[in-house]
Amino acid sequence: MDNILIVVDDLEAMKSFFTELGLELEGQTTVEGPAIGSLIGLKDVRATLAMMRTPDGQGIELDKFHTPDAVRFGPVDAPVNVLGLRRIMFSVEDIDAVVAHMLSHGAELIGQMKYENSYRLAYIRGPEGIIVGLAEQLG
């Protein structure tokens, strides 16, 4: 996998959220024109893209569309069982510290659990309703 695309409204808030989770901003650019529109099936495209990378190199591309406007389906704080891509999960060390850190930066804790004797898990909600899973392997 090279990256996952997340279309956002508040690019700066989403970059901050993922930076606090430990991702680094690899680069940011604005794209526009007929070639971009042809690639993604839209007309009159102008968007700002920010590429974030995990420490092991996995990518999350955050796209802010200036034209055409982004389209939202459903509520911002949709539950995890809504059809489509609903969460991203990261492997972390010291899940309690990561959750506390993210809560201090505005994330909302959805829930936590221990899965058998192998993982501790937590779901948090960040800007624009994004759900992020955190997994700490035990033992």
Tab-separated table of C-alpha atoms in Angstrom, residues 83-136:
chain	number	residue	atom	x	y	z
A	83	LEU	CA	-20.946	1.694	5.192
A	84	GLY	CA	-17.585	2.624	3.721
A	85	LEU	CA	-14.161	3.368	5.148
A	86	ARG	CA	-14.820	4.080	8.826
A	87	ARG	CA	-11.519	4.024	10.669
A	88	ILE	CA	-7.763	3.778	10.418
A	89	MET	CA	-5.914	1.738	13.046
A	90	PHE	CA	-2.384	2.355	14.248
A	91	SER	CA	-0.110	0.102	16.263
A	92	VAL	CA	1.162	2.017	19.309
A	93	GLU	CA	3.281	1.508	22.376
A	94	ASP	CA	1.865	2.650	25.734
A	95	ILE	CA	-1.745	3.028	24.632
A	96	ASP	CA	-2.676	4.827	27.854
A	97	ALA	CA	-0.141	7.579	27.153
A	98	VAL	CA	-1.231	7.894	23.499
A	99	VAL	CA	-4.916	8.126	24.455
A	100	ALA	CA	-4.184	10.705	27.172
A	101	HIS	CA	-2.062	12.732	24.741
A	102	MET	CA	-4.743	12.709	22.055
A	103	LEU	CA	-7.498	13.601	24.539
A	104	SER	CA	-5.422	16.596	25.648
A	105	HIS	CA	-5.390	17.678	21.996
A	106	GLY	CA	-9.149	17.525	21.553
A	107	ALA	CA	-9.811	13.899	20.574
A	108	GLU	CA	-12.832	12.138	22.050
A	109	LEU	CA	-12.561	8.635	23.491
A	110	ILE	CA	-15.186	6.347	21.957
A	111	GLY	CA	-14.198	3.198	23.837
A	112	GLN	CA	-11.469	0.846	25.051
A	113	MET	CA	-11.114	-2.888	25.535
A	114	LYS	CA	-8.674	-5.734	25.987
A	115	TYR	CA	-8.841	-8.387	23.261
A	116	GLU	CA	-8.032	-11.745	24.808
A	117	ASN	CA	-4.420	-11.662	26.003
A	118	SER	CA	-3.042	-10.239	22.783
A	119	TYR	CA	-4.111	-6.576	22.379
A	120	ARG	CA	-5.402	-3.513	24.171
A	121	LEU	CA	-7.544	-1.445	21.833
A	122	ALA	CA	-9.015	2.057	21.876
A	123	TYR	CA	-11.134	4.030	19.428
A	124	ILE	CA	-10.867	7.820	19.403
A	125	ARG	CA	-12.678	10.436	17.341
A	126	GLY	CA	-10.760	13.366	15.914
A	127	PRO	CA	-11.535	16.402	13.772
A	128	GLU	CA	-14.381	16.110	11.289
A	129	GLY	CA	-15.578	12.921	12.981
A	130	ILE	CA	-12.653	10.739	11.879
A	131	ILE	CA	-12.357	7.519	13.870
A	132	VAL	CA	-8.875	6.231	14.664
A	133	GLY	CA	-8.189	2.869	16.258
A	134	LEU	CA	-5.158	2.331	18.463
A	135	ALA	CA	-3.757	-1.130	19.144
A	136	GLU	CA	-1.070	-2.076	21.658
